[in-house]
C-alpha angles and dihedrals in degrees: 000000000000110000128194091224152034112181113205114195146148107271090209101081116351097060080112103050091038093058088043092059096040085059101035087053093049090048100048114111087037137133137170088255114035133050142199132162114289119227110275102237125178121217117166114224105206127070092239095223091146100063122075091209143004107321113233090246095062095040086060087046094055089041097055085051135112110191125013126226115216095194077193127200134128092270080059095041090058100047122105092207092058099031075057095045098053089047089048090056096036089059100038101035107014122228102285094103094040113125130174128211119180132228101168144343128046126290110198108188101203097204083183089065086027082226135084118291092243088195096070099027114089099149092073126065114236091248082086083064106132095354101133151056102195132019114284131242097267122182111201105225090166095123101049102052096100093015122127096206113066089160117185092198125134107269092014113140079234104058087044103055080038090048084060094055094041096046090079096045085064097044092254145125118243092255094041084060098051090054089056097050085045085054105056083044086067092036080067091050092057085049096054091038088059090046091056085047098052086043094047080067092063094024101136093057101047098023076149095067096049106055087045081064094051089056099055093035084060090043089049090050090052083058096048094050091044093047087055097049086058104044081061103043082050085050095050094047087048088051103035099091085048107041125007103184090064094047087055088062101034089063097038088066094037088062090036098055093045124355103233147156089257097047080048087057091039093056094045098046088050092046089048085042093049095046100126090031109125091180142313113249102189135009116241124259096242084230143038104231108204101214101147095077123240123358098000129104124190119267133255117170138168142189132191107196116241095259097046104239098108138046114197111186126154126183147206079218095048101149093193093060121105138206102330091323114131131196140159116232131237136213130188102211095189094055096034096227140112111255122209110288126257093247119216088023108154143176142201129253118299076008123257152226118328123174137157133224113256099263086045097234093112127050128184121199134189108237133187117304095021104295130150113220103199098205126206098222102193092046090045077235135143107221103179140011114193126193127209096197143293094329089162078073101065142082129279091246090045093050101102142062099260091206129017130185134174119200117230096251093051096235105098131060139193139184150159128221151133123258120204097248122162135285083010149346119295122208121223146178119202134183114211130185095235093201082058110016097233127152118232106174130004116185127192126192120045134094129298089231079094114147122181141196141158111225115214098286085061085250104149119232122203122205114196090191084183088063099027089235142130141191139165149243105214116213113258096021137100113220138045131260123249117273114278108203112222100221103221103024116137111241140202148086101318126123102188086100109141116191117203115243090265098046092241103120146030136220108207097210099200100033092042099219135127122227130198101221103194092050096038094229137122107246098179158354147187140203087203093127115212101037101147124179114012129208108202132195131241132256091286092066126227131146121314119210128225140190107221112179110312094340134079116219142182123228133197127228095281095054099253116131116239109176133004109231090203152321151254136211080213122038115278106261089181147043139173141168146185115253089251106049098249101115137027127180126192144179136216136222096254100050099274105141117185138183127226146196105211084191110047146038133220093203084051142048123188104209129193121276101161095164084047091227104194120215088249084072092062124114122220095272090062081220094082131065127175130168122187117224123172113334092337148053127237114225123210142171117211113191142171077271118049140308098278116194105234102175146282131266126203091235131101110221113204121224124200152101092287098028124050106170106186137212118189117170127219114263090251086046089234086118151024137210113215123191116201118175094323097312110109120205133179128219144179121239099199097075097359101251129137126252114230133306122351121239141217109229097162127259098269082067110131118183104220101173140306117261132245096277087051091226102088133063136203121200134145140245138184096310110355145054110225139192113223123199102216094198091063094008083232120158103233092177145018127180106197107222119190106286090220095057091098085168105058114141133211144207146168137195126259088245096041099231097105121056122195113202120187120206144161092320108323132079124215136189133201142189137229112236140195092252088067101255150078124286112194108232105173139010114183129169111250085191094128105058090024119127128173093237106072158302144209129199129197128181129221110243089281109020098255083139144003130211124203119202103194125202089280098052097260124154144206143172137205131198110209101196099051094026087233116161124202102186107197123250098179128071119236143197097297134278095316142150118289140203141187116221102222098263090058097223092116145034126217122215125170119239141191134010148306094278100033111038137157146139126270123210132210130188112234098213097050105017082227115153103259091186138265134262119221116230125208122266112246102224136287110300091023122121100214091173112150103241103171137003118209123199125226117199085237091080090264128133118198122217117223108197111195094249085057101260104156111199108170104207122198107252102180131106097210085049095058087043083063096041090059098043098054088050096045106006076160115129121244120268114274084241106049081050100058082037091069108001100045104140090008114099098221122164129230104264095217094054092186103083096020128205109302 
């Protein structure tokens, strides 16, 4: 009997989930009401310690099987059974049907080694070891090891991370899958339809029963729209590190159709994805029709003037074109709008060169046959077309300027190109006055491994990459200099040869070096395979830009890629740039054109931190930092904002294990509370006095924060919290806590109104009222997830919940209006610092290390994983690790490195709604719709443009 599926695991601890996964992939594609044959999945049942090898009995399972299941963790990585299993398939089946789901343990894919990096994996036996080519399908079961719900519900964690490793078993992608899972949902709807109809005959005597059908007709309808929301938000995430437009769209219905978890994730991964992306200009086209015969694509090509104000792209794919009607397109980047098309605009076969002089008002583009259109940009005018020769009469091959190049002033022009004279072609390159049309100099001889470029003083630089050799075309004269050979320079027949803007240096395409050509010397290289067209910068350095493949990325001087500004579904067939990095601009195979900022990120903002103030400065309210130098300390606020310089007090505050003097400003920064071995003193900022007496609190006293009428303090001491009033230092309030709970934790609100006190194992919360004290609100047990060694709190914005991360990782949310408590059942990160976004439906925590960073989030409701986002690293020698996250009440988290690097990061879902909007507002295509909407009324989430 041939069977989908064989699962290999550890039988000493993953008997549960396998059998959990055995029965969850033989029920997917199933309803209540309708059936269809479940995937046949083997799973063995003994532990097979008698045998001395495979029984017969499991070889002709694995045999009769299509795809194998690897339930990978170390257990499984140690036993024999499983280590035999996995070589008896390897030598019989190969490794094509070969999928991984992990129970336990870490798998590292190393796509430098295309293998597995074996230092870090420990859930895989090292008879995987070069296995594989690529990385292999993986499904991450982690959470549901040791968990008690393994729900196959639609919608359910489980039957996700289940529907990925069944989708191959049905010959389906994963969101094929999901459609077909979408559609016998709405199989079930028809069914139930047809039932209310059937009832509405005899409705007076069961009107019961009808409206018993109502209700699950409408219930049916929630799932279906659920189910929806998370097959794209599946699909967005699938799509996301390819093409990040789409993604964009795919999670803005996803969260339009049904706000989830999963649309939440799927919001937060395209933002992150879309982080350099200025705007999209066009959708791709989904193909690359080839209709321009053998050997031919169709053409997408774009061009950033020098000086950055102005984008010029044209398409075979241009969906605004009509009848036989040709333009380019135009796009004012400063403004951030489309300017009227340059009409009539055409382009040769494949397309051709296109480049702008430096202030952007002339462009000048290569048209068929060899010709060269000089555009007026501001007029929307061509001013002058110039021919170099009869190029109808050549070859296809021939049929194109093999090198192009616009001086910065737009009066000068220079190409290469062959003409069709007898007996045979002749190569040439010519030199024209674009205002006139003149030709100033015309050569013929020479190779066709020609580039060209005009430096900053409009002189005009050959390369001859055949003969490693350059000369020049001075302004204002009319002949070459002689050939200067470039000792080094690798020579030979090659034509990938990319100048910079001012012709000072060269990037060597197949070699994959980079040459200074006014020195003569090799100034870099690189082993990265598939790099295609290259944007260099001038003499003065800076980063170049490069389209490898479908991604554009952005290299260093060294020629090592350290970040990708974006990606395409097609490979990238052009790239541009301004002359200072700021914007570059690319095109795809298959007509997507996008927009991107080189300097900045929409998912992060750097902000300001001169006196470079460190999160160990800070003071207990995370709103306060202070440092003493000499005699004084140096006040300061930090905020979600900025560092703000709030004054400066005569005072040295010590700081160490059995001194903790405290400063805490008031929430307007005109004064300061300082705490110095149990005596408490006010002061004003402003001019550094002091306000009034000062007063004995005892020396347990801890300052936590002032609180919202800026009169009033709450701090803590031995065995209380307690509320001070700083005009009489009289203590209003105290709240005894247990005296033996050394490790009580304590948090307030950002706008002070909600504190979060940890204690023993309970957690309560109280509220600031307008007779100037605390009300308790909620006290709830945290037993579950207590451990003796240690907590941390931390409130939403205002206090409409509080989470608590305890020693092992663990955590847990309440919300305080409802008392609902969601105690954690999966590890994260560490005791870390924690954030709210400010809608409260997720919480932020850093993760990682200095030199692999990111942000995890976690959904509030569930406490399910929502992804992560991975952050820059700050430099060699930097520690970038995240120290504190402070809230702003924008829906914005910044981000406090230890070296005092602030980067405030957008944390709201309906933020990110707008951010995407405003990148790719475009409806969906008529076909994905109906895909995954079809019989659901959703609206387009970006109404300003609508569904077409």
């Amino acid at each position: 009997m041939e069977r989908d599926a064989f699962i290999s695991y550890s039988h000493t601890r993953d008997v549960p989930l396998a059998e959990a996964l055995q029965k969850g992939l033989q029920g997917i594609l199933r309803t209540p009401w309708l059936h269809r044959a479940g995937a046949k999945v083997f799973r063995d049942t003994t532990s097979l310690a008698a045998s001395h090898d495979l029984g017969g009995s499991i070889k002709a399972a694995l045999a009769s099987s299509r795809y194998f299941i690897c339930l990978a963790s170390p257990e499984a990585a140690e036993s024999r059974w499983v280590r035999e299993e996995i070589e008896y398939w390897r030598t019989n089946h190969g490794m094509e049907n070969f999928l991984i789901a992990v129970s336990e343990g870490t798998i590292v894919w190393d796509p430098v080694a295309g293998d597995f990096d074996w230092d870090r994996t420990n859930a895989l036996p090292p008879v995987l070891r070069g296995a594989f080519v690529t990385e292999p399908l993986w499904v991450d079961l982690r959470p549901f090891r040791d968990a008690d719900d393994r729900s196959m519900a639609p919608g359910s964690p489980f039957r996700d991370r289940v529907a990925s490793l069944a989708a191959p078993l049905h010959g389906l992608v994963k969101d094929a899958l999901d459609s077909a899972d979408l559609r016998m949902q709405r199989r079930a709807v028809r069914v139930l339809r047809n039932f209310v109809a059937s009832l509405t005959v005899v409705s007076l005597l069961a009107v019961g029963a009808g409206v018993y059908a109502w209700q699950k007709r409408g219930e049916a309808l929630a799932r279906a729209r659920t189910s929806a929301s998370q097959a794209l938000a599946a699909r967005a995430l699938d799509t996301v590190a390819r093409d990040p437009r789409k993604a964009a769209q795919f999670a803005l219905y996803a969260q339009e159709v049904q706000p989830t978890g999963e649309s939440a994730q799927a919001l937060a991964q395209a933002v992150a994805a879309n982080g350099s992306v200025t705007r999209h200009l066009q959708a791709g086209n989904e193909k690359v029709a080839n209709f321009h015969g053998v050997a031919h694509v169709n053409a997408t090509k774009v061009a950033v003037s020098p000086d950055g104000s102005v984008l010029a792209y044209y398409s075979d794919f241009d969906a605004d074109a009509s009848g036989e009607e040709t333009h380019i397109h135009l796009y004012d980047i400063g403004a951030g709008k489309a300017l009227p098309n340059l009409k009539g605009g055409s382009w040769p076969q494949d397309g051709g060169w296109m480049q702008f002089s430096a202030d952007g008002k002339s462009l000048a583009v290569e048209g068929p046959y060899n010709r060269i259109d000089i555009w007026d940009v501001d007029r929307r005018q061509r001013v002058r077309t110039i021919g170099t020769g009869k190029g109808e009469d050549l070859a296809g091959a021939f049929k194109h300027l093999w090198a192009f190049s616009f001086s910065g002033d737009g009066q000068l022009v220079a190409a290469a190109f062959y003409t069709p004279d007898e007996p045979e072609y002749r190569f040439h390159v010519a030199v024209w006055n674009a205002e006139t049309g003149r030709l100033l100099s015309d050569e013929t001889g020479g190779t066709a491994n020609v580039a060209l470029g005009f430096d900053n003083s409009d002189n005009l630089l050959a390369l001859d990459s055949q003969i490693g050799a350059v000369r020049d075309f001075r302004r204002g004269g009319s002949s070459w200099s002689a050939w200067r050979t470039i000792p080094g320079f690798p020579v030979g027949e090659r034509r990938q040869v990319t100048l910079s803007p001012d012709g000072s240096k060269a990037y060597v395409g197949e070699k994959r070096q980079l040459w200074d050509l006014v020195a003569g010397r090799q100034l870099a290289s690189t082993d990265e395979q598939g790099i295609g067209e290259m944007v260099l910068p001038g003499a003065q350095g800076g980063d170049a830009y490069a389209a490898g493949g479908r991604r554009v990325g952005v290299y260093d001087a060294a020629l090592r890629r350290t970040r990708v500004l974006g990606s395409f579904t097609w490979p990238v067939s052009s790239v541009s740039a301004s002359s200072d990095g700021q914007w570059v601009a690319a095109g795809s195979g298959d007509g997507a054109v996008s927009l991107f900022s080189a300097t900045s990120l929409r998912v992060g903002v750097p902000l300001q931190n001169k006196p470079r103030v460190k999160p160990a400065e800070l003071a207990a309210d995370d709103r306060t930092a202070s440092r003493t130098t000499g005699s004084g300390t140096q006040v300061w606020s930090v905020t979600a904002d900025r560092v703000r310089e709030l004054g400066r007090l005569p005072l040295r505050l010590v700081r160490r294990s059995l001194r903790q003097d405290t400063v805490i400003a008031s929430p307007d920064g005109t004064r300061a509370m300082v705490a110095q071995e149990g005596t408490a003193s006010l002061w004003n900022l402003r001019d550094g006095s002091r306000i009034g007496r000062q007063a004995t609190l005892g020396g347990a006293f801890a300052p936590v924060t002032f609180l919202p009428d800026c009169d009033h303090m709450v701090g803590t001491t031995d065995d209380a919290v307690q509320v001070v009033d700083t005009r009489s230092w009289q203590v209003v309030q105290s709240v005894s806590f247990a005296r033996e709970d050394v490790d009580m934790a304590i948090s307030t609100s950002l706008d002070r109104t909600t504190l979060a006190l940890v204690q023993n194992t309970e957690l309560t919360v109280w509220k600031w009222t307008a007779e100037k004290n605390y009300r308790q609100v909620r006290k709830v047990s945290i037993e579950p997830v207590w451990t003796m060694y240690g907590h941390q709190v931390v409130v939403s914005a205002k206090g409409e919940r509080a989470a608590v991360i305890n020693f092992d990782g663990l955590i847990s949310v309440l919300n305080v209006n409802t008392g609902e408590f969601v105690p954690g059942t999966t590890a994260s990160s560490g005791m870390t610092d924690l954030a709210f976004s400010s809608d409260t439906s997720l919480l932020v925590q850093p993760t990682g290390s200095s030199t692999e960073r990111g942000l995890q989030f976690w959904d509030t409701a569930t406490l399910q994983p929502r992804g992560s986002w991975m952050l820059p690293s700050q430099g060699a020698g930097q520690d970038a690790t995240v120290a504190r996250l402070l809230a702003g009440e924008d829906g914005t988290v910044t981000t406090f490195d230890t070296d005092g690097g602030l980067v405030r990061r957008t944390m709201d879902v309906a933020a990110w709604q707008r951010i995407l909007c405003d990148l790719e507002s475009g409806a969906l295509p008529q076909e994905e719709y109906d895909r995954y909407l079809s019989g659901l009324d959703v609206e387009a989430p970006c109404p300003q443009r609508g569904r077409s």
